[in-house]
Coordinates of C-alpha atoms and ligand atoms in Angstrom, one line a residue:
Chain K
M288 CA 123.7 100.4 88.6
K289 CA 121.9 103.3 86.9
P290 CA 121.5 106.6 88.8
A291 CA 117.8 106.2 88.5
R292 CA 117.9 103.1 90.6
L293 CA 120.5 104.5 92.9
R294 CA 118.3 107.2 94.2
P295 CA 115.7 104.9 95.9
L296 CA 118.5 102.9 97.4
A297 CA 120.0 106.1 98.9
Q298 CA 116.6 107.1 100.2
A299 CA 116.1 103.7 101.8
L300 CA 119.6 103.8 103.5
L301 CA 119.5 107.4 104.7
L302 CA 117.5 106.8 107.9
P303 CA 119.2 103.6 109.1
V304 CA 122.7 105.1 108.5
L305 CA 121.7 108.2 110.5
L306 CA 120.4 106.0 113.3
V307 CA 123.5 103.9 113.5
A308 CA 125.7 107.0 113.4
L309 CA 123.7 108.6 116.2
W310 CA 123.9 105.4 118.2
E311 CA 127.7 105.2 117.7
Y312 CA 128.1 108.8 118.7
S313 CA 126.0 108.5 121.8
G314 CA 128.1 105.5 122.8
Q315 CA 131.3 107.4 122.3
Q316 CA 130.0 110.3 124.4
E317 CA 129.0 107.7 127.0
W318 CA 125.4 108.9 127.0
I319 CA 124.4 105.3 127.0
P320 CA 126.4 102.8 129.1
E321 CA 128.3 100.3 126.9
G322 CA 127.2 97.4 129.1
L323 CA 123.5 98.2 128.4
L324 CA 123.7 99.1 124.7
P325 CA 127.1 98.5 123.1
R326 CA 128.1 100.7 120.2
P327 CA 127.8 99.4 116.6
S328 CA 131.5 99.3 116.2
S329 CA 131.9 97.0 119.3
V330 CA 129.1 94.8 118.0
L331 CA 130.9 94.5 114.7
A332 CA 134.1 93.7 116.5
T333 CA 132.4 91.1 118.6
W334 CA 130.7 89.6 115.5
R335 CA 134.1 89.3 113.8
V336 CA 135.5 87.3 116.7
W337 CA 132.3 85.3 116.9
A338 CA 132.5 84.5 113.2
F339 CA 136.2 84.2 112.4
G340 CA 138.0 83.9 115.8
A341 CA 139.9 80.7 116.7
G342 CA 137.7 78.0 118.2
G343 CA 138.6 75.8 121.1
F344 CA 138.6 76.6 124.8
G345 CA 139.9 80.1 124.9
L346 CA 138.6 82.9 127.2
N347 CA 135.8 83.7 124.8
P348 CA 133.4 80.7 124.5
Y349 CA 131.8 82.3 121.4
S350 CA 134.9 82.6 119.4
G351 CA 134.5 81.0 116.0
T352 CA 131.1 79.5 116.7
W353 CA 128.9 81.8 114.6
G354 CA 128.8 79.6 111.5
P355 CA 127.9 76.4 113.3
T356 CA 125.3 78.3 115.4
I357 CA 123.6 79.7 112.3
L358 CA 123.6 76.3 110.7
F359 CA 122.0 74.7 113.8
S360 CA 119.1 77.1 113.5
A361 CA 118.9 77.0 109.7
H362 CA 118.8 73.2 109.9
R363 CA 115.9 73.2 112.3
V364 CA 114.1 75.8 110.3
A365 CA 114.6 73.7 107.1
L366 CA 113.3 70.5 108.8
G367 CA 110.3 72.1 110.4
F368 CA 109.4 74.2 107.3
L369 CA 109.7 71.2 104.9
T370 CA 107.5 69.1 107.2
A371 CA 104.9 71.9 107.3
V372 CA 105.1 72.2 103.4
A373 CA 104.8 68.4 103.0
I374 CA 101.7 68.3 105.1
G375 CA 100.2 71.7 104.7
V376 CA 100.2 72.1 100.9
P377 CA 98.5 68.8 99.9
L378 CA 96.1 69.1 102.8
G379 CA 95.2 72.7 102.0
V380 CA 94.7 71.9 98.3
F381 CA 92.5 69.0 99.3
I382 CA 90.4 71.1 101.7
G383 CA 89.9 73.7 99.1
W384 CA 88.9 71.1 96.5
S385 CA 86.7 68.7 98.5
R386 CA 83.7 70.0 100.5
L387 CA 83.7 66.8 102.6
T388 CA 87.4 67.3 103.6
A389 CA 86.7 70.9 104.3
R390 CA 83.8 70.1 106.6
M391 CA 85.8 67.5 108.4
V392 CA 89.2 69.0 108.7
D393 CA 88.8 72.8 108.5
P394 CA 87.0 73.2 111.9
L395 CA 89.8 71.3 113.7
I396 CA 92.5 73.5 112.1
Q397 CA 90.6 76.7 112.8
G398 CA 90.0 75.5 116.4
L399 CA 93.7 74.8 117.0
R400 CA 95.0 77.9 115.2
P401 CA 94.4 80.5 117.9
I402 CA 96.7 78.6 120.3
P403 CA 100.0 80.3 119.7
I404 CA 103.2 78.2 119.4
T405 CA 104.5 79.7 122.6
A406 CA 101.6 78.0 124.4
W407 CA 102.7 74.7 122.9
L408 CA 106.2 74.9 124.5
P409 CA 105.5 72.9 127.7
F410 CA 103.6 70.3 125.7
S411 CA 106.4 70.0 123.2
I412 CA 109.1 69.6 125.9
A413 CA 107.0 67.1 127.8
V414 CA 106.6 65.0 124.7
F415 CA 109.9 65.5 122.9
G416 CA 112.2 66.5 125.8
I417 CA 115.1 69.0 125.4
R418 CA 115.9 67.7 121.9
D419 CA 115.8 68.8 118.3
A420 CA 112.5 67.1 117.7
G421 CA 110.7 69.5 120.0
A422 CA 112.1 72.5 118.2
V423 CA 111.2 71.0 114.8
F424 CA 107.7 70.3 116.0
L425 CA 107.1 73.9 117.1
I426 CA 108.5 75.3 113.8
A427 CA 106.5 72.9 111.7
L428 CA 103.3 73.7 113.7
G429 CA 103.9 77.5 113.4
A430 CA 104.6 77.3 109.6
F431 CA 101.8 74.9 109.0
Y432 CA 98.9 77.3 109.6
P433 CA 99.7 80.0 107.0
I434 CA 100.7 77.4 104.5
V435 CA 97.5 75.3 104.9
V436 CA 95.2 78.3 105.0
N437 CA 96.7 79.9 101.8
A438 CA 96.7 76.6 99.9
T439 CA 93.0 76.2 100.8
H440 CA 92.1 79.6 99.5
G441 CA 94.1 79.1 96.3
A442 CA 92.4 75.8 95.6
R443 CA 89.0 77.1 96.5
D444 CA 88.9 80.0 94.1
V445 CA 89.6 78.0 90.9
R446 CA 87.3 79.5 88.2
L447 CA 84.4 77.2 87.2
N448 CA 85.2 77.8 83.5
L449 CA 88.7 76.4 83.9
V450 CA 87.4 73.3 85.5
R451 CA 84.8 73.0 82.8
A452 CA 87.4 73.5 80.1
A453 CA 89.6 70.8 81.5
S454 CA 86.7 68.3 81.9
M455 CA 85.4 68.9 78.3
M456 CA 89.0 68.0 77.2
G457 CA 88.6 64.7 79.1
A458 CA 90.2 65.4 82.5
T459 CA 89.4 62.9 85.2
R460 CA 88.9 64.0 88.8
S461 CA 92.5 63.4 89.8
Q462 CA 93.7 65.2 86.7
L463 CA 91.5 68.1 87.6
L464 CA 93.1 68.2 91.0
L465 CA 96.7 67.9 89.8
R466 CA 96.6 69.9 86.6
V467 CA 94.0 72.6 87.3
V468 CA 93.3 73.1 91.0
F469 CA 96.9 72.7 92.1
P470 CA 98.6 75.1 89.5
N471 CA 95.7 77.5 90.1
A472 CA 96.5 77.5 93.8
L473 CA 100.2 77.9 93.3
P474 CA 100.4 81.7 93.7
A475 CA 98.5 81.5 97.0
I476 CA 100.7 78.5 98.0
M477 CA 103.8 80.5 97.4
T478 CA 102.4 83.4 99.5
G479 CA 101.7 80.8 102.3
L480 CA 105.3 79.4 102.0
R481 CA 106.7 82.9 102.4
L482 CA 104.6 83.6 105.5
G483 CA 105.3 80.2 106.9
L484 CA 109.1 80.6 106.5
G485 CA 108.8 83.9 108.5
V486 CA 107.0 82.1 111.2
A487 CA 109.5 79.3 111.2
W488 CA 112.3 81.8 112.1
T489 CA 110.3 83.2 114.9
A490 CA 109.5 79.7 116.1
V491 CA 113.1 78.5 116.0
I492 CA 114.3 81.3 118.3
V493 CA 111.6 80.6 120.8
A494 CA 112.3 76.9 120.7
E495 CA 116.0 77.4 121.1
I496 CA 115.6 79.7 124.0
V497 CA 113.6 77.2 125.9
A498 CA 113.9 73.7 124.5
V499 CA 117.4 73.0 123.1
K500 CA 121.0 74.0 123.8
S501 CA 122.3 75.3 120.5
G502 CA 121.5 77.8 117.8
L503 CA 120.9 81.5 117.5
G504 CA 118.1 81.5 120.1
Y505 CA 120.1 79.6 122.6
V506 CA 123.1 81.9 122.2
L507 CA 120.8 84.9 122.5
W508 CA 119.5 84.0 125.9
D509 CA 122.8 82.5 127.1
A510 CA 124.7 85.7 126.2
Y511 CA 122.1 87.8 128.0
Y512 CA 122.5 85.7 131.2
V513 CA 126.3 86.3 131.2
G514 CA 125.9 90.0 130.5
R515 CA 127.3 89.9 126.9
M516 CA 125.0 92.5 125.3
D517 CA 127.4 92.8 122.4
V518 CA 126.8 89.2 121.6
V519 CA 123.1 89.6 122.1
L520 CA 123.0 92.4 119.5
A521 CA 125.2 90.6 117.1
D522 CA 122.9 87.6 117.5
M523 CA 119.8 89.7 116.8
V524 CA 121.4 91.1 113.6
S525 CA 122.3 87.6 112.6
I526 CA 118.7 86.4 113.1
G527 CA 117.4 89.3 111.0
L528 CA 119.9 88.6 108.3
A529 CA 119.1 84.9 108.2
G530 CA 115.4 85.7 108.0
F531 CA 115.9 88.3 105.3
L532 CA 118.1 86.0 103.2
S533 CA 115.7 83.0 103.4
D534 CA 112.8 85.4 102.4
Q535 CA 114.8 86.5 99.4
L536 CA 115.3 82.9 98.5
M537 CA 111.6 82.3 98.7
L538 CA 111.0 85.3 96.5
A539 CA 113.4 84.1 93.9
L540 CA 111.8 80.6 94.0
S541 CA 108.3 82.3 93.6
A542 CA 109.4 84.3 90.6
L543 CA 110.8 81.1 89.0
V544 CA 107.7 79.0 89.7
L545 CA 105.2 81.7 88.8
R546 CA 107.0 82.9 85.7
W547 CA 103.6 83.2 83.8
K548 CA 102.4 85.7 86.5
Q549 CA 104.6 88.5 85.3
Y550 CA 102.4 89.0 82.2
Q551 CA 99.2 89.3 84.1
K552 CA 97.7 92.7 83.9
Chain R
M15 CA 72.8 59.3 62.6
T16 CA 71.5 62.6 63.8
A17 CA 74.2 64.7 65.5
L18 CA 72.0 66.1 68.2
I19 CA 68.5 65.5 69.3
C20 CA 66.7 67.5 72.0
N21 CA 63.4 66.1 73.0
A22 CA 61.1 68.2 75.2
I23 CA 64.1 69.5 77.3
R24 CA 63.2 71.5 80.4
K25 CA 65.6 73.0 82.9
T26 CA 64.7 74.8 86.1
Y27 CA 66.8 76.4 88.8
G28 CA 64.6 76.4 91.8
A29 CA 61.7 78.6 90.9
V30 CA 63.3 79.9 87.7
T31 CA 62.5 78.0 84.5
A32 CA 65.5 78.5 82.3
L33 CA 64.4 76.3 79.4
E34 CA 61.0 74.9 78.5
N35 CA 60.0 72.4 75.9
I36 CA 63.1 72.5 73.7
D37 CA 63.0 70.4 70.6
L38 CA 65.9 70.4 68.3
S39 CA 67.4 68.1 65.7
V40 CA 70.8 68.8 64.1
A41 CA 72.2 66.9 61.1
P42 CA 75.8 65.8 61.0
G43 CA 77.9 68.6 59.5
E44 CA 75.3 71.2 60.0
F45 CA 76.1 74.6 61.4
I46 CA 73.3 75.9 63.5
A47 CA 73.0 79.2 65.4
L48 CA 71.0 79.7 68.5
L49 CA 69.9 83.3 68.6
G50 CA 68.2 85.1 71.4
P51 CA 68.4 87.9 73.9
S52 CA 70.6 87.6 76.9
G53 CA 69.1 85.6 79.8
C54 CA 66.9 83.5 77.4
G55 CA 68.7 80.2 78.3
K56 CA 71.2 79.8 75.5
S57 CA 74.2 79.0 77.8
T58 CA 72.0 76.7 79.8
L59 CA 71.1 74.7 76.7
L60 CA 74.8 74.5 75.7
N61 CA 75.8 73.4 79.2
L62 CA 73.3 70.6 79.0
I63 CA 74.7 69.4 75.6
A64 CA 78.3 69.7 76.9
G65 CA 77.3 67.6 79.9
F66 CA 78.2 70.3 82.5
E67 CA 74.7 70.0 83.8
A68 CA 71.8 67.6 83.5
P69 CA 68.3 68.5 82.2
T70 CA 65.4 68.6 84.7
S71 CA 63.4 66.6 82.3
G72 CA 63.4 65.6 78.6
A73 CA 65.9 63.6 76.5
L74 CA 69.1 64.6 74.9
T75 CA 71.2 62.5 72.6
V76 CA 74.5 63.3 70.9
F77 CA 75.1 60.9 68.0
G78 CA 72.7 58.5 69.7
E79 CA 74.2 58.7 73.2
T80 CA 73.0 60.6 76.2
P81 CA 75.9 62.7 77.5
H82 CA 76.2 62.2 81.3
R83 CA 79.4 64.1 81.7
P84 CA 81.7 66.4 79.7
G85 CA 84.0 64.7 77.2
P86 CA 86.3 65.3 74.3
D87 CA 83.8 64.3 71.7
R88 CA 82.0 67.7 72.5
A89 CA 84.4 70.6 72.3
V90 CA 83.4 73.9 73.9
V91 CA 84.6 77.3 73.0
F92 CA 83.8 79.6 75.9
Q93 CA 82.8 83.3 75.8
E94 CA 85.8 84.2 78.0
P95 CA 88.6 82.1 76.6
A96 CA 89.1 79.9 79.7
L97 CA 92.8 79.2 78.9
F98 CA 95.2 78.0 81.6
P99 CA 97.3 81.0 82.4
W100 CA 100.1 78.9 83.8
L101 CA 100.5 77.0 80.5
R102 CA 102.2 78.2 77.4
I103 CA 100.1 78.4 74.2
W104 CA 101.6 75.1 73.0
D105 CA 100.6 73.3 76.2
N106 CA 97.2 74.9 76.2
V107 CA 96.5 73.7 72.7
T108 CA 97.8 70.2 73.4
F109 CA 96.2 69.8 76.8
S110 CA 93.6 67.3 75.7
P111 CA 95.9 64.7 74.0
R112 CA 98.3 65.1 76.9
L113 CA 95.5 64.3 79.4
A114 CA 94.8 61.2 77.4
G115 CA 98.4 60.2 77.7
K116 CA 99.1 60.3 74.0
P117 CA 102.8 60.4 72.9
R118 CA 103.9 63.7 71.5
A119 CA 104.4 62.2 68.0
A120 CA 100.7 61.4 67.9
Y121 CA 99.5 65.0 68.1
E122 CA 102.5 67.2 67.2
A123 CA 101.9 67.5 63.5
D124 CA 98.2 68.2 63.9
A125 CA 98.9 70.7 66.7
R126 CA 101.3 72.6 64.4
R127 CA 98.8 72.5 61.6
F128 CA 95.9 73.9 63.7
I129 CA 98.1 76.5 65.4
D130 CA 99.0 77.6 61.9
L131 CA 95.4 77.5 60.7
V132 CA 94.4 80.0 63.4
G133 CA 97.4 82.1 62.7
L134 CA 99.4 81.7 65.9
T135 CA 102.6 80.1 64.6
G136 CA 105.4 81.8 66.4
F137 CA 103.4 82.3 69.6
E138 CA 103.7 78.7 70.9
R139 CA 106.0 79.7 73.8
H140 CA 104.0 82.7 74.9
Y141 CA 101.7 82.6 77.9
P142 CA 97.9 83.5 77.4
D143 CA 98.3 86.8 79.3
Q144 CA 100.7 87.9 76.6
L145 CA 98.0 87.6 73.9
S146 CA 95.2 89.9 72.9
G147 CA 91.5 88.8 73.3
G148 CA 91.1 87.7 69.7
M149 CA 94.3 85.7 69.8
K150 CA 93.2 83.9 73.0
Q151 CA 89.9 83.0 71.3
R152 CA 92.0 81.5 68.5
V153 CA 93.9 79.4 71.0
G154 CA 90.6 78.2 72.4
L155 CA 89.5 77.3 68.8
A156 CA 92.8 75.5 68.1
R157 CA 92.6 73.4 71.2
C158 CA 89.1 72.3 70.2
L159 CA 90.2 71.5 66.7
L160 CA 92.9 69.3 68.0
M161 CA 90.3 67.3 70.0
Q162 CA 88.8 66.2 66.7
P163 CA 85.3 66.4 68.3
R164 CA 82.1 65.3 66.8
L165 CA 80.4 68.4 68.0
F166 CA 81.6 72.0 68.4
L167 CA 79.8 74.0 71.0
M168 CA 80.4 77.7 70.9
D169 CA 79.0 80.1 73.5
E170 CA 79.1 83.6 72.2
P171 CA 82.9 83.1 71.5
F172 CA 83.3 86.4 69.8
G173 CA 80.9 88.4 72.0
A174 CA 83.7 90.2 73.9
L175 CA 85.7 91.2 70.8
D176 CA 85.7 94.5 69.0
A177 CA 83.8 94.6 65.6
Q178 CA 86.9 94.3 63.4
T179 CA 88.4 91.4 65.3
R180 CA 85.1 89.8 65.5
L181 CA 84.6 89.9 61.7
A182 CA 88.1 88.4 61.2
M183 CA 87.3 85.6 63.6
Q184 CA 84.0 84.9 61.8
E185 CA 85.8 84.6 58.5
L186 CA 88.4 82.3 60.2
L187 CA 85.7 80.1 61.6
L188 CA 84.0 79.9 58.2
H189 CA 87.3 78.9 56.7
V190 CA 87.9 76.3 59.3
W191 CA 84.4 74.9 59.0
D192 CA 84.6 74.7 55.2
T193 CA 87.7 72.5 55.6
M194 CA 86.4 70.3 58.4
K195 CA 82.6 70.1 58.0
R196 CA 81.9 69.3 61.6
T197 CA 78.7 69.9 63.4
V198 CA 78.6 73.3 65.1
I199 CA 76.2 74.7 67.7
F200 CA 76.9 78.4 67.8
I201 CA 75.3 80.7 70.3
T202 CA 75.0 84.4 69.7
H203 CA 72.8 87.4 70.3
D204 CA 74.0 89.1 67.1
I205 CA 71.7 88.6 64.1
D206 CA 74.3 89.4 61.5
E207 CA 76.7 86.8 63.0
A208 CA 74.0 84.1 63.1
I209 CA 73.0 84.6 59.4
F210 CA 76.6 85.0 58.2
L211 CA 77.8 81.8 59.8
A212 CA 74.9 79.3 60.0
D213 CA 72.9 76.9 57.8
T214 CA 70.0 77.1 60.2
V215 CA 69.1 79.8 62.7
Y216 CA 66.9 79.1 65.7
V217 CA 65.4 82.1 67.4
M218 CA 64.8 81.7 71.1
S219 CA 62.5 83.7 73.3
A220 CA 63.0 84.6 77.0
R221 CA 61.5 83.4 80.3
P222 CA 61.1 80.6 80.0
G223 CA 63.5 80.0 77.1
R224 CA 61.8 78.3 74.2
I225 CA 62.6 77.9 70.5
R226 CA 60.4 80.3 68.7
S227 CA 61.2 79.8 65.1
R228 CA 63.6 78.3 62.6
F229 CA 65.2 79.9 59.6
T230 CA 67.0 78.1 56.9
I231 CA 69.8 80.3 55.6
D232 CA 70.4 79.4 51.9
L233 CA 73.1 81.9 51.2
P234 CA 75.8 80.2 49.1
R235 CA 79.0 78.9 50.6
P236 CA 81.8 79.8 50.9
R237 CA 80.4 82.9 52.5
Q238 CA 82.0 86.3 51.8
I239 CA 81.9 89.5 53.8
D240 CA 80.1 91.2 50.9
M241 CA 77.1 89.1 51.6
L242 CA 76.5 91.1 54.8
A243 CA 75.1 93.8 52.6
D244 CA 73.2 91.6 50.1
A245 CA 69.5 92.1 49.5
G246 CA 68.9 88.4 50.4
F247 CA 70.8 88.8 53.7
N248 CA 68.8 91.9 54.6
A249 CA 65.5 90.2 53.9
L250 CA 66.4 87.4 56.2
K251 CA 67.6 89.9 58.8
R252 CA 64.3 91.7 58.6
D253 CA 62.3 88.5 59.1
I254 CA 64.4 87.4 62.1
M255 CA 64.2 90.9 63.7
H256 CA 60.5 90.7 63.6
Q257 CA 60.6 87.4 65.4
L258 CA 63.0 88.7 68.0
R259 CA 60.9 91.8 68.7
D260 CA 57.5 90.4 69.6
Ligands
ADP25 N1 73.2 78.1 87.9 C1 72.1 78.8 87.8 N2 71.4 79.0 88.9 C2 70.2 79.8 88.9 N3 69.8 80.4 87.8 C3 70.5 80.2 86.6 C4 71.7 79.4 86.6 N4 72.2 79.5 85.3 C5 71.3 80.2 84.6 N5 70.3 80.7 85.4 C6 69.1 81.5 84.9 O1 68.6 80.9 83.7 C7 68.3 81.9 82.8 C8 69.1 81.6 81.5 O2 70.5 81.9 81.7 P1 71.5 81.7 80.6 O3 71.4 80.3 80.0 O4 72.9 82.0 81.1 O5 71.1 82.8 79.5 P2 71.9 83.3 78.2 O6 73.1 82.5 78.0 O7 70.9 83.2 77.1 O8 72.2 84.7 78.4 C9 68.6 83.2 83.4 O9 67.4 83.8 83.9 C10 69.6 82.9 84.5 O10 69.4 83.8 85.6
MG26 MG1 75.2 83.1 78.0

């Protein structure tokens, strides 16, 4: 890496490193009780056992379960998110394109949107029970709103001249939808997907705390109950990391799909 | 058969009368320019011919048929290029035959020929946003050429270009037209451009838009830049200016 790029990185890391160092130091000096806020070094040690320790029925029930735990959550996020994409993108594009669809569907969506997914929890448990389907439902619902709203906007602001250009070249209505309106909406759709994936990670934690018995959200609450604040913190960092990595993945996908965007002034 | 007939065309938008009593007859292969101040209804007339909108009253036929919707027999070159920014130049140019489901072999040779004709060989894999304004307009021209339309409709296509690029584009268009001899309806508010390009210039007046007078331009073809300073050119320009002023 060139020094010129190193400098912003150093600037970005300065504050976090200082905070962690201060935190570690206050822990060592016993200014903060270890049981309330474990030091970074103990959190790291806990995480190593959680991630790489031997499994089975040892004294530590978390030993070696980190990988499967993350996978449980990631799997639910993937299912819920893909469901939201499969419904939200086509529906959003259609709402943006067709006035009739907009008049019929948009008020329903806007009416349901102010109900936060947390308020759907009892409903979801009543309908799906303490099972995966409930978690997936909540994730899909949470991710659906930003996805559908952005797709609608993207499809709605297609320039009249692009539609005219395509129709003078012989485009039928369905060709207009697929080859002009949809690609025109793609930048907005990608923004919606990114927001939706963020919501999906929030939703999976909430759902796992309440509605299922595995995953990062379940471990978070379970560890809190048995007083394992070190596991709670390691879990929080893991959630952050998973969210960050999936966001980076979305960014990379965006850059790939919207290659032409980089030339726009 | 006559390429275009407008018979007592009228177009209103609410209380605004954009066009009033437009009569026009264009022969196949003729290059006509519609000249008038901005807001006089030039684009409106072109949109009616293209089939983007319908006249309020009056009859309009293109090669004997009334256009009810836009179609590839009437190619439009827009003032702002209206290219698809997500498609590469090659895909923009070949959009029409691909919509029609033609196999690549059916249009590839022509597409290469027209891209070459407008001087864009080597830029096929670029995106529109990588090109200058003049180059984008040439893409817009190439995609229309590939449609092999019966009518070219051009709405101030060079209006946004700088003087030098504009002149180069005018020469290119003349060159293309000399080889194809298709009917062209060319809209402009630039007197020089109208005289330099067209066989016939129609001068329009504003509010409501009407056709005020018709000038036959009998300058020889192929037209050369030098003609822009000819005595014959200037005499025509003076006549047309008088028409535009009052
Ligand atoms: N869609 C529309 N709705 C209302 N008025 C319009 C519309 N299109 C054009 N007009 C009006 O019609 C007149 C002619 O417009 P236009 O054809 O664009 O002129 P030009 O192309 O000669 O500059 C203008 O007064 C304009 O305001
Ligand atoms: Mg205009």
